[in-house]
PDB file of C-alpha atoms in Angstrom:
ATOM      1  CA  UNK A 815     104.342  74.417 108.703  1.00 39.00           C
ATOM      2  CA  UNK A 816     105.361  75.334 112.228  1.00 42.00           C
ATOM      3  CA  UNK A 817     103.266  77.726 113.597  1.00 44.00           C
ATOM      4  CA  UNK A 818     105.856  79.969 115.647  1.00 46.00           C
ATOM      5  CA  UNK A 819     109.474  80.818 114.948  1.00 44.00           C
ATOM      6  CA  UNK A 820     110.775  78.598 117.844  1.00 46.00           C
ATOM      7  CA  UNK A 821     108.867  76.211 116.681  1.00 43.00           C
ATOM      8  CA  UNK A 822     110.535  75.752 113.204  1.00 43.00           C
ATOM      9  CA  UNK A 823     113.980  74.039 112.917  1.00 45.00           C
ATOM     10  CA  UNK A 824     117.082  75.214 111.259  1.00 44.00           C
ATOM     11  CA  UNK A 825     115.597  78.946 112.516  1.00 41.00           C
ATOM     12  CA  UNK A 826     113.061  78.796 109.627  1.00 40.00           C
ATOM     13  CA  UNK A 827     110.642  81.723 110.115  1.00 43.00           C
ATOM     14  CA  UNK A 828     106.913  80.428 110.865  1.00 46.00           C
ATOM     15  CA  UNK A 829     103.913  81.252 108.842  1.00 50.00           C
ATOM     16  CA  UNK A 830     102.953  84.333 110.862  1.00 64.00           C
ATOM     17  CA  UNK A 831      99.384  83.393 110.633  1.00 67.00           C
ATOM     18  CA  UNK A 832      97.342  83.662 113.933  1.00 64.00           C
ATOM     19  CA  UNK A 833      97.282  79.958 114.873  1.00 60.00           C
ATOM     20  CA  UNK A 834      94.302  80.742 117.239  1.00 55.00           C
ATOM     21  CA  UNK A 835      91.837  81.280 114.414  1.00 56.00           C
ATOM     22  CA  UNK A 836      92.852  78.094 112.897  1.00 55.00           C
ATOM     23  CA  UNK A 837      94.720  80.159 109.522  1.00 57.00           C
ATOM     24  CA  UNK A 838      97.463  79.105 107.051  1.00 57.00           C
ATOM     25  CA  UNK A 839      99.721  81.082 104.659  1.00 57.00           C
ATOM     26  CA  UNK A 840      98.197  81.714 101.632  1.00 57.00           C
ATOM     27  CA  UNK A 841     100.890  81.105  98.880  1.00 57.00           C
ATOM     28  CA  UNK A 842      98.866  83.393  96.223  1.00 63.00           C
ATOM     29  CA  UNK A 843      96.172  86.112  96.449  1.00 67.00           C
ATOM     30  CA  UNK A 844      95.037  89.053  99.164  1.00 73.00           C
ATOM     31  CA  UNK A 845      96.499  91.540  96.329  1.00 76.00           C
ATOM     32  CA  UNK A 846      94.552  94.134  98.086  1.00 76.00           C
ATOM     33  CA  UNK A 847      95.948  93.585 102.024  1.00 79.00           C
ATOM     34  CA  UNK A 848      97.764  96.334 103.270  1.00 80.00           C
ATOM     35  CA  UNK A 849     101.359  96.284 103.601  1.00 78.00           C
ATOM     36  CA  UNK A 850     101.499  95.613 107.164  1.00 79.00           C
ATOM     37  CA  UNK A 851      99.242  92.605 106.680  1.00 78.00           C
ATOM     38  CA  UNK A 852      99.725  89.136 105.386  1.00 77.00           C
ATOM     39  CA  UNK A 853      97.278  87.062 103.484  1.00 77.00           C
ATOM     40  CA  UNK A 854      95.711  83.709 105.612  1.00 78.00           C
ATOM     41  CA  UNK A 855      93.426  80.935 104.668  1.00 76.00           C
ATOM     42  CA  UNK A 856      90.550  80.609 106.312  1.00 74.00           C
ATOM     43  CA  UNK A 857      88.054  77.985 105.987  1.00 73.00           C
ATOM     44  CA  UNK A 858      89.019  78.209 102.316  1.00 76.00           C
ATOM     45  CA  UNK A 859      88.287  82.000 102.106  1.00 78.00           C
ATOM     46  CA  UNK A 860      91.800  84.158 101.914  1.00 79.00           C
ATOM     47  CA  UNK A 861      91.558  87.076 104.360  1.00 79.00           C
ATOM     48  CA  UNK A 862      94.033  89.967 105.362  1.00 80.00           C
ATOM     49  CA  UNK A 863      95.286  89.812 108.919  1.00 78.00           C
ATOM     50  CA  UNK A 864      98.222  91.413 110.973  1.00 76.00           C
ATOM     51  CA  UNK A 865     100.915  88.758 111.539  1.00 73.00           C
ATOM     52  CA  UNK A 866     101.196  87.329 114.435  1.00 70.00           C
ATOM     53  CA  UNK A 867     103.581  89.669 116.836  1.00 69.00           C
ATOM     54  CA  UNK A 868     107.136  88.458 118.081  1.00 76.00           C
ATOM     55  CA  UNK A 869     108.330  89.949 121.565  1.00 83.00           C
ATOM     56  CA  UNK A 870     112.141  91.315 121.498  1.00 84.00           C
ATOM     57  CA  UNK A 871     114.919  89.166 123.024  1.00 87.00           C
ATOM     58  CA  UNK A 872     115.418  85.383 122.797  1.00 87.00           C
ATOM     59  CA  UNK A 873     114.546  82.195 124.618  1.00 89.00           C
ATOM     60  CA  UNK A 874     116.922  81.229 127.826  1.00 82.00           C
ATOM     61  CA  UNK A 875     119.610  79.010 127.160  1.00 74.00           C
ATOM     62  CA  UNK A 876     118.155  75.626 128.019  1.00 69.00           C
ATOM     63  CA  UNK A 877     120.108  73.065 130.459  1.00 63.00           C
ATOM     64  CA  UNK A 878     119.726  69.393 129.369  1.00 56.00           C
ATOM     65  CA  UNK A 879     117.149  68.776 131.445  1.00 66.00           C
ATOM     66  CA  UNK A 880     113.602  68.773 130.287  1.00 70.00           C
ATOM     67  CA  UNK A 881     110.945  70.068 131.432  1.00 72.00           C
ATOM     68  CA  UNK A 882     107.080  69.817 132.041  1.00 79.00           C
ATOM     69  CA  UNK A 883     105.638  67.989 129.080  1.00 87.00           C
ATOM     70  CA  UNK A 884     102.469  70.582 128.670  1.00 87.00           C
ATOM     71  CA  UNK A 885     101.918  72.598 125.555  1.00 88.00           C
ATOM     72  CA  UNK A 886     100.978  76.107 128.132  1.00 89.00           C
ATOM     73  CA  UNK A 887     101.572  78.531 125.162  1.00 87.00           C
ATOM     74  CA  UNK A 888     102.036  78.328 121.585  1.00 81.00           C
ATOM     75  CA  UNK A 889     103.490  81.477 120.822  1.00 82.00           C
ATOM     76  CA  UNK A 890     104.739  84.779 122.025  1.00 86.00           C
ATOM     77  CA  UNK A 891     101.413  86.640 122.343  1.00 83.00           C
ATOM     78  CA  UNK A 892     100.168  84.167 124.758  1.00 85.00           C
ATOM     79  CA  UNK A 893     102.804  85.633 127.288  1.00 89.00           C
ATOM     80  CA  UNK A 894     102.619  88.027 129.682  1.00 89.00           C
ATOM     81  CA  UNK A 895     104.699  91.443 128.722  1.00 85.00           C
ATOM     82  CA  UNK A 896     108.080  90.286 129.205  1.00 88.00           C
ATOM     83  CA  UNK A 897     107.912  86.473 128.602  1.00 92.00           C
ATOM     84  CA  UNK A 898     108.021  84.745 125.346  1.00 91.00           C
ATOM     85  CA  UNK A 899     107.055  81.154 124.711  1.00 90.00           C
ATOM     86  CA  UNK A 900     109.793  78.673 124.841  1.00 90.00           C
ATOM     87  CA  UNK A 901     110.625  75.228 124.392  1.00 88.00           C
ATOM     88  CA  UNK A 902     111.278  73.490 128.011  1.00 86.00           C
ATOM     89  CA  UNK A 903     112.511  70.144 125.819  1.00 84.00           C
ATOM     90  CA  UNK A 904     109.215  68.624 125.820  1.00 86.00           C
ATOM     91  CA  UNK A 905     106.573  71.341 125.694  1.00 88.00           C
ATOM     92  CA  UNK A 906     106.588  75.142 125.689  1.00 89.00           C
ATOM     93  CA  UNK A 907     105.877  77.619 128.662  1.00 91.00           C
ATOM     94  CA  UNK A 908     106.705  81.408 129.240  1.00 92.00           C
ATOM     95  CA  UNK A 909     109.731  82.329 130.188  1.00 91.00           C
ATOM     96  CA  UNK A 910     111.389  85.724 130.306  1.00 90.00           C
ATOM     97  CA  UNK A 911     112.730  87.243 127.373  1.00 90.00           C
ATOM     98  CA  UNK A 912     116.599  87.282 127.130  1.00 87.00           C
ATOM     99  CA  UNK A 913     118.118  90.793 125.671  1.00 85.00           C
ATOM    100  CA  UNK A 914     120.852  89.702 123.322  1.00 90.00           C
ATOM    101  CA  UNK A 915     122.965  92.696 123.636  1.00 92.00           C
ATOM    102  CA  UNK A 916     125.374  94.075 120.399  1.00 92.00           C
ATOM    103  CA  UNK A 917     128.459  92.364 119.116  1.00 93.00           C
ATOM    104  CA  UNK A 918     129.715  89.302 119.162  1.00 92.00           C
ATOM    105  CA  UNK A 919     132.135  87.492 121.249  1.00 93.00           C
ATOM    106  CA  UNK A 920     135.341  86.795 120.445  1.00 88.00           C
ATOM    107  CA  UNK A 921     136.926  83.940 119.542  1.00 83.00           C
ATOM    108  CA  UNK A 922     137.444  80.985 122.102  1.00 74.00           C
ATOM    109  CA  UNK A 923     141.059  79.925 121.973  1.00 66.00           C
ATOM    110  CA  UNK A 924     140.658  76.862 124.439  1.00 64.00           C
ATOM    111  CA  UNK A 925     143.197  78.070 126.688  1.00 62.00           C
ATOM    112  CA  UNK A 926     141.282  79.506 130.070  1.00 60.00           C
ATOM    113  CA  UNK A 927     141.500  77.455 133.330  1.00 69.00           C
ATOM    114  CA  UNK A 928     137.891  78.771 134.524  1.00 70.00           C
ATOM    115  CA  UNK A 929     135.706  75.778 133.862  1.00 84.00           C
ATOM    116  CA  UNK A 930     132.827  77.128 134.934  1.00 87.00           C
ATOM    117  CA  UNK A 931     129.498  78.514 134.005  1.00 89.00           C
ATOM    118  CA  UNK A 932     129.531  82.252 135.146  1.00 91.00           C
ATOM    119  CA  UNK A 933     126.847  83.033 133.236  1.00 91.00           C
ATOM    120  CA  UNK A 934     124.086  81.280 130.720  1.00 87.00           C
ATOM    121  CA  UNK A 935     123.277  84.668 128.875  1.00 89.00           C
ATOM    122  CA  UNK A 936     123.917  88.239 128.161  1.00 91.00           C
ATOM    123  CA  UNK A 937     121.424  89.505 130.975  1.00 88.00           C
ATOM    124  CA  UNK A 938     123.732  88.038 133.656  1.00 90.00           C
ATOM    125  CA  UNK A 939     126.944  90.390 132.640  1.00 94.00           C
ATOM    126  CA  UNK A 940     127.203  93.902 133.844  1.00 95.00           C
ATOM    127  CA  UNK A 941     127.099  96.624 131.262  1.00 95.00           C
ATOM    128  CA  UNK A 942     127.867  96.157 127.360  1.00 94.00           C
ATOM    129  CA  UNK A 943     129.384  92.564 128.302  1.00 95.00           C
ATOM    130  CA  UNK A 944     128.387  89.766 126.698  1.00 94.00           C
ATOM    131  CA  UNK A 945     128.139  85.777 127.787  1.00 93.00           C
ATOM    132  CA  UNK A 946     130.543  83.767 125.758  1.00 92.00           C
ATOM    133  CA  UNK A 947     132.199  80.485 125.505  1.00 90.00           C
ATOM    134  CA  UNK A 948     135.815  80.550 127.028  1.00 88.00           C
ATOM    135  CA  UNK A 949     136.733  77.186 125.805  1.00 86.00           C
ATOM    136  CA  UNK A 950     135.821  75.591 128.588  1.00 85.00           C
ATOM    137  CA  UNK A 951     132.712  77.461 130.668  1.00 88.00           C
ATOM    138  CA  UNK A 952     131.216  80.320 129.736  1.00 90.00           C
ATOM    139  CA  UNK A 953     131.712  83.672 131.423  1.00 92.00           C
ATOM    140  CA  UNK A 954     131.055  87.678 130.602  1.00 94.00           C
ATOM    141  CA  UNK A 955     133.512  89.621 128.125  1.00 94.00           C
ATOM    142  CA  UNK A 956     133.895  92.775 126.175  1.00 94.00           C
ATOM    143  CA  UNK A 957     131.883  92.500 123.129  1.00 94.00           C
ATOM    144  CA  UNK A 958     133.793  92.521 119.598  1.00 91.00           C
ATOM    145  CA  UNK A 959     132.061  95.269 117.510  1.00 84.00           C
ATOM    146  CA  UNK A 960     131.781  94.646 113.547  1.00 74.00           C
ATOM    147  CA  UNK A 961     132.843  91.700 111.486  1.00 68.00           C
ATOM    148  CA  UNK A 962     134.256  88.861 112.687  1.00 59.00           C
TER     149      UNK A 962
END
């Protein structure tokens, strides 16, 4: 079990049990634990507990280098307000949340000459825009609202 969301591959969701008082998922039991509350193992005694909370936004887009090789958080609530714990490519630190704004970019059609990166995320474009893939960089653009 991975023990937060960016943790887990294939964006698997984690056990939401507090890791910091050493609990697993209990797969059966805690019939009585209020809705807003999952069911944990504990030194072999199931107990109700609030799941572990997960900030708003996403991780930064991560270059392809790696960073420091220290485990300095292990999930979001070991963050400061704005920061959620990411992978550097060898351990995890805080880093500011990104704010994925709505919609979806449109379709790259591998025809721009601006081979550049303009931006790395959403919180670099002004207004509604969004970061997206040009075919060849990546740069801000009027979202597409709806289905793509």
């Amino acid at each position: 079990l991975c023990s937060c969301d960016g943790d887990c591959p294939n964006n698997e969701k984690s056990d939401d049990c507090p890791r910091h008082l050493n609990l697993a998922l209990a797969r059966k039991g805690c019939e009585d634990c209020p809705r807003d509350h999952i069911c944990c193992v504990c030194l072999g005694e199931e107990v109700c507990v609030p799941p572990v909370s997960k900030k708003p936004g996403v991780c930064p887009r991560r270059c392809l280098d790696f960073g420091n090789c220290a485990e300095s958080c292990s999930c979001d609530s070991d963050c400061s307000d704005h920061e959620k714990c990411c992978s550097n490519g060898c351990g995890h630190e805080c880093m500011p949340a990104v704010i994925v704004k709505p919609g979806h970019c449109p379709r790259s059609r591998h025809t721009s000459k601006r081979c550049a990166e303009f931006c790395s995320n959403d919180s670099d474009c002004p207004d509604n825009d969004k970061c997206c893939s040009n075919g060849c960089g990546r740069e801000c653009m009027e979202p597409q609202i709806g289905e793509r």
